[in-house]
CSV table of C-alpha atoms and ligand atoms in Angstrom, one decimal:
chain,number,residue,atom,x,y,z
A,948,MET,CA,0.0,0.0,0.0
A,949,GLY,CA,1.3,3.4,-0.8
A,950,CYS,CA,1.9,5.6,2.2
A,951,PHE,CA,-0.2,8.7,2.1
A,952,LEU,CA,2.2,11.0,3.9
A,953,CYS,CA,5.0,10.1,1.5
A,954,SER,CA,2.8,11.0,-1.5
A,955,VAL,CA,2.0,14.3,0.2
A,956,LYS,CA,5.7,14.9,0.8
A,957,SER,CA,6.5,14.5,-2.9
A,958,LYS,CA,3.8,17.2,-3.7
A,959,LYS,CA,5.0,19.5,-1.0
A,960,LYS,CA,5.6,22.5,-3.3
A,961,GLN,CA,2.2,22.2,-4.8
A,962,ILE,CA,0.5,22.1,-1.4
A,963,GLY,CA,1.7,25.5,-0.6
A,964,LYS,CA,-0.4,26.8,-3.5
A,965,PHE,CA,-3.5,24.7,-2.8
A,966,SER,CA,-6.7,26.5,-3.0
A,967,ALA,CA,-9.8,25.5,-1.0
A,968,HIS,CA,-11.3,23.9,-4.2
A,969,GLN,CA,-8.1,21.8,-4.7
A,970,ILE,CA,-8.2,20.7,-1.1
A,971,SER,CA,-11.8,19.5,-1.3
A,972,SER,CA,-11.2,17.7,-4.6
A,973,SER,CA,-8.1,16.1,-3.1
A,974,VAL,CA,-10.3,14.9,-0.3
A,975,GLU,CA,-12.5,13.2,-2.9
A,976,LYS,CA,-9.6,11.7,-4.8
A,977,PHE,CA,-8.0,10.5,-1.7
A,978,LYS,CA,-11.2,8.8,-0.6
A,979,VAL,CA,-11.5,7.0,-3.9
A,980,ASN,CA,-7.8,6.0,-4.0
A,981,THR,CA,-7.6,4.6,-0.5
A,982,SER,CA,-11.3,3.9,0.3
A,983,LEU,CA,-10.5,5.4,3.7
A,984,GLY,CA,-13.6,5.4,5.8
A,985,GLU,CA,-15.3,3.0,8.0
A,986,LYS,CA,-15.0,-0.7,7.2
A,987,ASP,CA,-18.8,-0.8,7.4
A,988,SER,CA,-19.9,2.4,5.7
A,989,SER,CA,-23.5,1.6,6.5
A,990,ARG,CA,-22.8,2.8,10.0
A,991,ASN,CA,-22.7,6.4,8.9
A,992,GLY,CA,-25.6,6.1,6.5
A,993,GLY,CA,-23.5,4.8,3.7
A,994,SER,CA,-22.4,8.3,2.7
A,995,GLY,CA,-18.8,7.7,3.8
A,996,HIS,CA,-18.2,11.3,5.0
A,997,ILE,CA,-19.8,14.6,5.6
A,998,ALA,CA,-18.0,17.4,3.7
A,999,ALA,CA,-16.2,20.1,5.7
A,1000,HIS,CA,-17.2,23.6,4.8
A,1001,THR,CA,-14.7,26.2,3.4
A,1002,PHE,CA,-14.6,29.6,5.0
A,1003,THR,CA,-13.0,32.8,4.0
A,1004,PHE,CA,-10.5,34.5,6.2
A,1005,ARG,CA,-12.8,37.4,6.6
A,1006,GLU,CA,-15.6,35.1,8.0
A,1007,LEU,CA,-13.3,33.6,10.6
A,1008,ALA,CA,-11.7,36.9,11.6
A,1009,ALA,CA,-15.3,38.2,12.2
A,1010,ALA,CA,-16.1,35.0,14.2
A,1011,THR,CA,-13.2,35.6,16.6
A,1012,LYS,CA,-13.7,39.4,16.9
A,1013,TYR,CA,-10.5,39.8,14.8
A,1014,PHE,CA,-8.6,37.2,16.8
A,1015,ARG,CA,-9.0,39.2,20.0
A,1016,ALA,CA,-6.9,38.1,23.0
A,1017,ASP,CA,-9.9,37.4,25.1
A,1018,CYS,CA,-11.1,34.8,22.6
A,1019,LEU,CA,-7.8,32.9,22.8
A,1020,LEU,CA,-8.3,29.3,24.1
A,1021,GLY,CA,-4.7,28.1,24.0
A,1022,GLU,CA,-1.6,27.8,21.9
A,1023,GLY,CA,0.2,24.7,20.7
A,1024,GLY,CA,2.9,23.8,18.2
A,1025,PHE,CA,0.8,24.7,15.2
A,1026,GLY,CA,-0.4,28.0,16.3
A,1027,ARG,CA,-3.2,29.6,18.4
A,1028,VAL,CA,-6.7,28.3,19.0
A,1029,TYR,CA,-9.5,30.9,19.4
A,1030,LYS,CA,-13.2,30.5,20.5
A,1031,GLY,CA,-15.5,32.0,17.8
A,1032,GLN,CA,-19.1,32.3,16.7
A,1033,LEU,CA,-19.9,31.8,13.1
A,1034,GLU,CA,-22.1,34.6,11.7
A,1035,ARG,CA,-23.8,32.2,9.1
A,1036,THR,CA,-25.1,29.8,11.7
A,1037,ASN,CA,-24.4,31.3,15.1
A,1038,GLN,CA,-22.5,28.1,15.9
A,1039,VAL,CA,-19.8,28.4,18.6
A,1040,VAL,CA,-16.6,26.9,17.3
A,1041,ALA,CA,-12.9,26.6,18.0
A,1042,ILE,CA,-10.6,28.1,15.3
A,1043,LYS,CA,-7.0,27.1,15.0
A,1044,GLN,CA,-4.9,29.5,13.1
A,1045,LEU,CA,-1.7,27.9,11.9
A,1046,ASP,CA,1.4,29.7,12.5
A,1047,ARG,CA,2.7,30.7,9.1
A,1048,ASN,CA,6.3,30.7,10.4
A,1049,GLY,CA,5.9,27.4,12.2
A,1050,LEU,CA,7.9,24.2,11.5
A,1051,GLN,CA,4.7,22.2,11.2
A,1052,GLY,CA,2.6,23.5,8.4
A,1053,ASN,CA,0.9,22.7,5.2
A,1054,ARG,CA,1.4,19.0,5.2
A,1055,GLU,CA,-0.1,18.7,8.6
A,1056,PHE,CA,-2.9,21.0,7.6
A,1057,LEU,CA,-3.8,18.9,4.6
A,1058,VAL,CA,-3.5,15.6,6.6
A,1059,GLU,CA,-5.8,17.1,9.3
A,1060,VAL,CA,-8.4,18.2,6.7
A,1061,LEU,CA,-8.3,14.8,4.9
A,1062,MET,CA,-8.4,12.6,8.0
A,1063,LEU,CA,-11.1,14.5,9.7
A,1064,SER,CA,-13.2,14.9,6.6
A,1065,LEU,CA,-13.3,11.1,6.2
A,1066,LEU,CA,-13.3,9.8,9.8
A,1067,HIS,CA,-16.3,10.3,12.0
A,1068,HIS,CA,-16.9,8.9,15.5
A,1069,PRO,CA,-18.4,10.2,18.7
A,1070,HIS,CA,-14.9,10.1,20.2
A,1071,LEU,CA,-13.1,12.1,17.5
A,1072,VAL,CA,-13.4,15.9,17.4
A,1073,ASN,CA,-15.5,17.1,14.5
A,1074,LEU,CA,-14.0,19.3,11.8
A,1075,ILE,CA,-16.6,21.8,10.7
A,1076,GLY,CA,-14.4,23.4,8.0
A,1077,TYR,CA,-11.2,25.1,7.1
A,1078,CYS,CA,-9.9,28.2,5.4
A,1079,ALA,CA,-7.0,28.2,2.9
A,1080,ASP,CA,-7.2,31.9,1.8
A,1081,GLY,CA,-3.9,33.0,0.3
A,1082,ASP,CA,-1.2,31.9,2.8
A,1083,GLN,CA,-3.7,31.7,5.7
A,1084,ARG,CA,-4.4,28.3,7.0
A,1085,LEU,CA,-7.2,27.9,9.6
A,1086,LEU,CA,-9.1,24.9,10.9
A,1087,VAL,CA,-12.6,25.2,12.4
A,1088,TYR,CA,-13.6,22.5,14.9
A,1089,GLU,CA,-16.6,21.9,17.1
A,1090,PHE,CA,-16.1,23.8,20.4
A,1091,MET,CA,-15.3,21.5,23.3
A,1092,PRO,CA,-16.5,23.5,26.4
A,1093,LEU,CA,-14.3,21.8,29.0
A,1094,GLY,CA,-11.0,22.2,27.1
A,1095,SER,CA,-8.4,19.5,27.3
A,1096,LEU,CA,-7.7,16.6,29.7
A,1097,GLU,CA,-4.4,18.4,30.3
A,1098,ASP,CA,-6.2,21.4,31.7
A,1099,HIS,CA,-8.1,19.2,34.2
A,1100,LEU,CA,-5.2,16.9,35.3
A,1101,HIS,CA,-2.2,19.2,35.2
A,1102,GLU,CA,-3.2,22.8,34.9
A,1103,LEU,CA,-6.2,22.9,37.3
A,1104,SER,CA,-7.5,26.4,37.7
A,1105,PRO,CA,-9.6,27.3,40.8
A,1106,ASP,CA,-12.9,27.2,38.8
A,1107,LYS,CA,-12.4,23.6,37.7
A,1108,ARG,CA,-13.4,20.7,39.9
A,1109,ARG,CA,-10.7,18.0,40.3
A,1110,LEU,CA,-11.5,14.8,38.4
A,1111,ASP,CA,-13.0,12.0,40.4
A,1112,TRP,CA,-12.2,8.4,39.8
A,1113,ASN,CA,-15.4,7.6,37.8
A,1114,THR,CA,-14.8,10.6,35.5
A,1115,ARG,CA,-11.2,9.5,35.0
A,1116,MET,CA,-12.3,6.0,34.0
A,1117,LYS,CA,-15.0,7.4,31.7
A,1118,ILE,CA,-12.4,9.6,29.9
A,1119,ALA,CA,-9.9,6.7,29.6
A,1120,ALA,CA,-12.6,4.4,28.2
A,1121,GLY,CA,-13.8,7.0,25.7
A,1122,ALA,CA,-10.3,7.8,24.5
A,1123,ALA,CA,-9.6,4.1,24.0
A,1124,LYS,CA,-12.8,3.8,21.9
A,1125,GLY,CA,-11.7,6.7,19.7
A,1126,LEU,CA,-8.4,4.8,19.1
A,1127,GLU,CA,-10.2,1.6,18.5
A,1128,TYR,CA,-12.2,3.2,15.8
A,1129,LEU,CA,-9.0,4.4,14.1
A,1130,HIS,CA,-7.2,1.1,14.4
A,1131,ASP,CA,-10.0,-1.4,13.8
A,1132,LYS,CA,-12.9,0.3,12.1
A,1133,ALA,CA,-11.2,2.8,9.7
A,1134,ASN,CA,-10.1,1.2,6.5
A,1135,PRO,CA,-7.1,1.2,6.1
A,1136,PRO,CA,-6.2,1.6,9.8
A,1137,VAL,CA,-5.0,5.0,11.0
A,1138,ILE,CA,-2.0,5.3,13.3
A,1139,TYR,CA,-2.8,8.4,15.3
A,1140,ARG,CA,0.7,9.1,16.5
A,1141,ASP,CA,-0.1,12.1,18.8
A,1142,LEU,CA,-2.1,10.7,21.7
A,1143,LYS,CA,-1.5,12.9,24.8
A,1144,CYS,CA,-3.5,14.7,27.4
A,1145,SER,CA,-3.6,18.0,25.5
A,1146,ASN,CA,-5.2,16.3,22.5
A,1147,ILE,CA,-8.0,14.7,24.4
A,1148,LEU,CA,-10.8,17.3,24.5
A,1149,LEU,CA,-13.8,17.2,26.7
A,1150,ASP,CA,-17.5,18.1,26.1
A,1151,GLU,CA,-19.8,19.4,28.8
A,1152,ASP,CA,-20.3,15.9,30.2
A,1153,TYR,CA,-16.6,15.0,30.2
A,1154,ASN,CA,-17.0,12.8,27.1
A,1155,PRO,CA,-13.6,12.7,25.5
A,1156,LYS,CA,-12.8,13.3,21.8
A,1157,LEU,CA,-9.4,12.9,20.2
A,1158,SER,CA,-8.1,15.9,18.3
A,1159,ASP,CA,-5.1,16.9,16.1
A,1160,PHE,CA,-4.7,14.5,13.2
A,1161,GLY,CA,-1.9,16.4,11.5
A,1162,LEU,CA,0.6,13.6,12.4
A,1163,ALA,CA,-1.8,10.7,11.6
A,1164,LYS,CA,-0.6,8.1,9.2
A,1165,LEU,CA,-2.3,5.4,7.3
A,1166,GLY,CA,-1.3,2.1,8.9
A,1167,PRO,CA,0.4,-0.8,7.2
A,1168,VAL,CA,-1.6,-3.6,5.6
A,1169,GLY,CA,-0.7,-7.2,6.3
A,1170,ASP,CA,2.5,-7.7,8.3
A,1171,LYS,CA,4.4,-4.8,6.9
A,1172,THR,CA,5.5,-2.1,9.2
A,1173,HIS,CA,6.4,1.5,8.4
A,1174,VAL,CA,9.9,2.7,8.9
A,1175,SER,CA,9.5,6.4,9.3
A,1176,THR,CA,12.1,8.8,8.1
A,1177,ARG,CA,10.9,11.6,10.3
A,1178,VAL,CA,10.9,10.8,14.0
A,1179,MET,CA,8.0,12.9,15.3
A,1180,GLY,CA,5.5,12.9,18.1
A,1181,THR,CA,5.8,14.2,21.6
A,1182,TYR,CA,8.6,13.3,24.0
A,1183,GLY,CA,7.3,11.2,26.9
A,1184,TYR,CA,4.5,9.6,24.8
A,1185,CYS,CA,6.7,8.2,22.1
A,1186,ALA,CA,7.2,4.4,22.0
A,1187,PRO,CA,10.8,3.3,22.4
A,1188,GLU,CA,11.0,1.3,19.2
A,1189,TYR,CA,9.9,4.3,17.2
A,1190,ALA,CA,12.4,6.7,18.9
A,1191,MET,CA,15.2,4.2,18.2
A,1192,THR,CA,14.5,2.7,14.8
A,1193,GLY,CA,11.5,4.7,13.4
A,1194,GLN,CA,9.5,1.5,13.3
A,1195,LEU,CA,5.8,2.5,13.3
A,1196,THR,CA,2.9,0.2,14.0
A,1197,LEU,CA,-0.5,0.5,15.7
A,1198,LYS,CA,1.3,-0.5,18.9
A,1199,PHE,CA,2.8,3.0,18.9
A,1200,ASP,CA,-0.6,4.4,19.9
A,1201,VAL,CA,-1.1,1.7,22.5
A,1202,TYR,CA,2.1,2.8,24.2
A,1203,SER,CA,1.0,6.4,24.2
A,1204,PHE,CA,-2.4,5.4,25.5
A,1205,GLY,CA,-0.6,3.6,28.4
A,1206,VAL,CA,1.2,6.8,29.2
A,1207,VAL,CA,-2.0,8.8,29.2
A,1208,LEU,CA,-3.7,6.2,31.4
A,1209,LEU,CA,-0.8,6.5,33.8
A,1210,GLU,CA,-1.2,10.2,33.9
A,1211,ILE,CA,-5.0,9.8,34.5
A,1212,ILE,CA,-4.3,7.5,37.5
A,1213,THR,CA,-1.3,9.2,39.0
A,1214,GLY,CA,-2.0,12.8,38.2
A,1215,ARG,CA,1.7,13.1,37.1
A,1216,ARG,CA,2.9,14.5,33.8
A,1217,ALA,CA,4.5,12.2,31.2
A,1218,ILE,CA,7.7,14.3,31.6
A,1219,ASP,CA,8.0,16.6,34.6
A,1220,THR,CA,11.4,18.2,35.0
A,1221,SER,CA,10.3,19.8,38.3
A,1222,ARG,CA,10.5,16.4,40.1
A,1223,ALA,CA,13.5,14.6,41.5
A,1224,ALA,CA,15.8,12.9,39.0
A,1225,GLY,CA,14.3,9.4,39.2
A,1226,GLU,CA,10.7,10.7,38.9
A,1227,GLN,CA,10.9,13.0,35.9
A,1228,ASN,CA,9.9,10.3,33.3
A,1229,LEU,CA,6.6,8.8,34.3
A,1230,VAL,CA,7.1,5.4,32.7
A,1231,ALA,CA,10.6,5.0,34.2
A,1232,TRP,CA,9.2,5.9,37.6
A,1233,ALA,CA,6.2,3.6,37.3
A,1234,ARG,CA,8.0,0.4,36.0
A,1235,PRO,CA,9.6,-0.7,39.3
A,1236,LEU,CA,6.4,0.1,41.2
A,1237,PHE,CA,4.4,-2.1,38.8
A,1238,LYS,CA,6.3,-5.1,40.1
A,1239,ASP,CA,5.0,-4.8,43.7
A,1240,ARG,CA,1.2,-4.6,44.3
A,1241,ARG,CA,1.8,-3.1,47.8
A,1242,LYS,CA,3.2,0.0,46.1
A,1243,PHE,CA,0.1,0.5,43.9
A,1244,SER,CA,-1.6,2.8,46.3
A,1245,GLN,CA,1.4,5.1,46.3
A,1246,MET,CA,0.8,5.6,42.6
A,1247,ALA,CA,-2.8,6.9,43.0
A,1248,ASP,CA,-3.1,10.7,42.4
A,1249,PRO,CA,-3.1,12.4,45.8
A,1250,GLU,CA,-5.8,14.7,44.4
A,1251,LEU,CA,-8.2,11.7,44.6
A,1252,GLN,CA,-7.8,11.9,48.4
A,1253,GLY,CA,-8.1,8.2,48.7
A,1254,GLN,CA,-11.5,8.1,46.9
A,1255,TYR,CA,-11.0,5.2,44.5
A,1256,PRO,CA,-11.8,1.5,44.5
A,1257,VAL,CA,-8.7,-0.5,45.4
A,1258,ARG,CA,-9.5,-3.3,42.8
A,1259,GLY,CA,-10.2,-0.7,40.2
A,1260,LEU,CA,-6.9,1.0,40.8
A,1261,TYR,CA,-5.0,-2.3,40.6
A,1262,GLN,CA,-6.8,-3.2,37.4
A,1263,ALA,CA,-6.3,0.2,35.7
A,1264,LEU,CA,-2.6,0.1,36.6
A,1265,ALA,CA,-2.3,-3.4,35.2
A,1266,VAL,CA,-3.8,-2.2,31.9
A,1267,ALA,CA,-1.4,0.8,31.8
A,1268,ALA,CA,1.6,-1.5,32.6
A,1269,MET,CA,0.7,-3.8,29.7
A,1270,CYS,CA,0.4,-0.9,27.3
A,1271,VAL,CA,3.8,0.6,28.1
A,1272,GLN,CA,5.8,-2.6,27.7
A,1273,GLU,CA,9.0,-2.1,25.8
A,1274,GLN,CA,8.3,-4.8,23.3
A,1275,PRO,CA,5.5,-3.7,20.9
A,1276,ASN,CA,4.2,-7.2,20.3
A,1277,MET,CA,3.7,-7.7,24.1
A,1278,ARG,CA,1.3,-4.7,24.2
A,1279,PRO,CA,-2.4,-5.5,24.0
A,1280,LEU,CA,-4.6,-4.7,21.0
A,1281,ILE,CA,-6.6,-1.5,21.6
A,1282,ALA,CA,-9.9,-3.6,21.3
A,1283,ASP,CA,-8.8,-5.5,24.5
A,1284,VAL,CA,-7.9,-2.3,26.2
A,1285,VAL,CA,-11.4,-1.0,25.4
A,1286,THR,CA,-13.0,-4.1,26.9
A,1287,ALA,CA,-11.0,-3.7,30.1
A,1288,LEU,CA,-11.7,0.0,30.4
A,1289,ASN,CA,-15.4,-0.4,29.6
A,1290,TYR,CA,-15.6,-2.8,32.6
A,1291,LEU,CA,-13.6,-0.4,34.8
A,1292,ALA,CA,-15.8,2.6,33.8
A,1293,SER,CA,-19.0,0.5,34.6
A,1294,GLN,CA,-17.8,-0.2,38.2
A,1295,LYS,CA,-18.8,3.1,39.7
A,1296,TYR,CA,-17.1,4.2,42.9
A,1297,ASN,CA,-19.3,5.8,45.6
A,1298,SER,CA,-17.4,7.5,48.4
A,1299,GLY,CA,-20.5,7.4,50.5
A,1300,THR,CA,-20.8,3.7,50.6
A,1301,GLN,CA,-17.3,2.5,49.7
A,1302,PRO,CA,-14.1,2.8,51.8
A,1303,VAL,CA,-11.9,5.8,51.4
A,1304,GLN,CA,-8.2,4.7,51.1
A,1305,ARG,CA,-5.7,5.9,53.6
A,1306,HIS,CA,-3.6,8.5,51.9
A,1307,HIS,CA,-0.1,7.1,51.1
A,1308,THR,CA,2.4,9.8,50.3
A,1309,GLY,CA,5.0,7.4,49.0
A,1310,PRO,CA,8.5,8.3,47.8
A,1311,SER,CA,7.7,11.3,45.7
A,1312,THR,CA,8.8,14.9,45.3
A,1313,PRO,CA,6.1,17.5,45.9
A,1314,ARG,CA,4.2,18.8,43.0
A,1315,THR,CA,5.0,22.3,41.9
A,1316,ARG,CA,2.4,25.1,42.4
A,1317,ARG,CA,1.6,25.0,38.7
A,1318,ASP,CA,0.5,21.4,39.1
A,1319,LEU,CA,-1.8,22.0,42.0
B,2695,ATP,N1,-12.0,22.1,19.7
B,2695,ATP,C1,-11.6,22.8,20.8
B,2695,ATP,N2,-12.4,23.2,21.7
B,2695,ATP,C2,-12.0,23.9,22.8
B,2695,ATP,N3,-10.7,24.1,23.1
B,2695,ATP,C3,-9.8,23.7,22.2
B,2695,ATP,C4,-10.2,23.0,21.0
B,2695,ATP,N4,-9.0,22.7,20.3
B,2695,ATP,C5,-8.0,23.1,21.1
B,2695,ATP,N5,-8.4,23.7,22.2
B,2695,ATP,C6,-7.6,24.3,23.3
B,2695,ATP,O1,-6.5,24.9,22.7
B,2695,ATP,C7,-5.3,24.4,23.3
B,2695,ATP,C8,-4.2,24.3,22.2
B,2695,ATP,O2,-4.5,23.3,21.3
B,2695,ATP,P1,-3.5,22.8,20.3
B,2695,ATP,O3,-4.0,21.6,19.7
B,2695,ATP,O4,-3.1,23.9,19.3
B,2695,ATP,O5,-2.1,22.6,21.1
B,2695,ATP,P2,-1.7,21.4,22.1
B,2695,ATP,O6,-2.5,20.2,21.8
B,2695,ATP,O7,-1.7,22.0,23.4
B,2695,ATP,O8,-0.2,21.1,21.6
B,2695,ATP,P3,0.4,20.5,20.3
B,2695,ATP,O9,0.4,21.5,19.3
B,2695,ATP,O10,1.7,20.0,20.7
B,2695,ATP,O11,-0.6,19.4,19.9
B,2695,ATP,C9,-5.7,23.0,23.8
B,2695,ATP,O12,-4.9,22.6,24.9
B,2695,ATP,C10,-7.2,23.3,24.2
B,2695,ATP,O13,-7.2,23.8,25.6
B,2696,MG,MG1,-3.6,19.6,20.3
């Protein structure tokens, strides 16, 4: 199977001059050439996809009050994300304006538009449209009112409630379902490559949706594996085989999922340079603790204040430990992770009727003010 990103690379110069019309026709061509979509297209009414709208720069500037600072939701490696309201429909949206001087650019923009135009699932963020006016590149997404999982786990502001155990398991199970769709239902499979807390967005009921498909890659068919020439992704979430040899399989995402699950359970960041030397890398810190069940309670996020089910904690840590194994073939399939997490999410913890665990401080450095 041809690799989509490679064919995009060879057309790099052209992409810089892509018009909105060319992008939408390339979505159509891409769909025909790869038949990317759900394995069972009858699930989405047989239509295969819902077309993304094209917007003019003027429309999106008006929607964000000319990119006013108080509409800014956040900033990532691609550029700034603003909250906006579309004049045409009054719909509230999130608008990502790609940094024109950024390292990541047109290729990721095109991959994002292509992937999100063709893939639809309740646990993937919906792309409403895009703008490719002149050298402006903007993406318009459904607005996710509770922001990212990162905001709730690691950058808790006073107006946000800390996540309880049940909500954490609901988020983990939903994110796993989003990945399962990409791995097992999309045809050909999609390797997401950028699973991390900041890319898991939350709706008003804490339902998670995966966002940012600029790095996604169509997976290998049969037993072939990709050997990637560009090592990309985010440090701390990147599977060891990929960092060392560029070998890319669906198990890359399973590793990243294991890191996210560990963050959800422990409240620690994947990489945290404010901690003591042995605790900066979450997986390296967790590995020796996984070997001793008596240490499991030390791994629970102190913010949970002992309000979690002991069995549930053990089982969730066991899933995370399997996902972050060094050998990719030892990691579970995402479908098995979904089964385990669906079960964990169904076992609701009630602090009124179930015991509250004694708080174990364990051998850890204090969290910085930023983390609290
Ligand atoms: N659809 C959305 N609805 C609401 N907020 C969003 C939406 N998309 C992004 N955001 C907010 O904007 C922030 C920046 O997002 P962005 O994807 O640009 O960067 P990031 O994920 O933090 O980092 P990276 O560029 O490395 O992926 C997010 O953390 C989130 O808080
Ligand atoms: Mg992101």
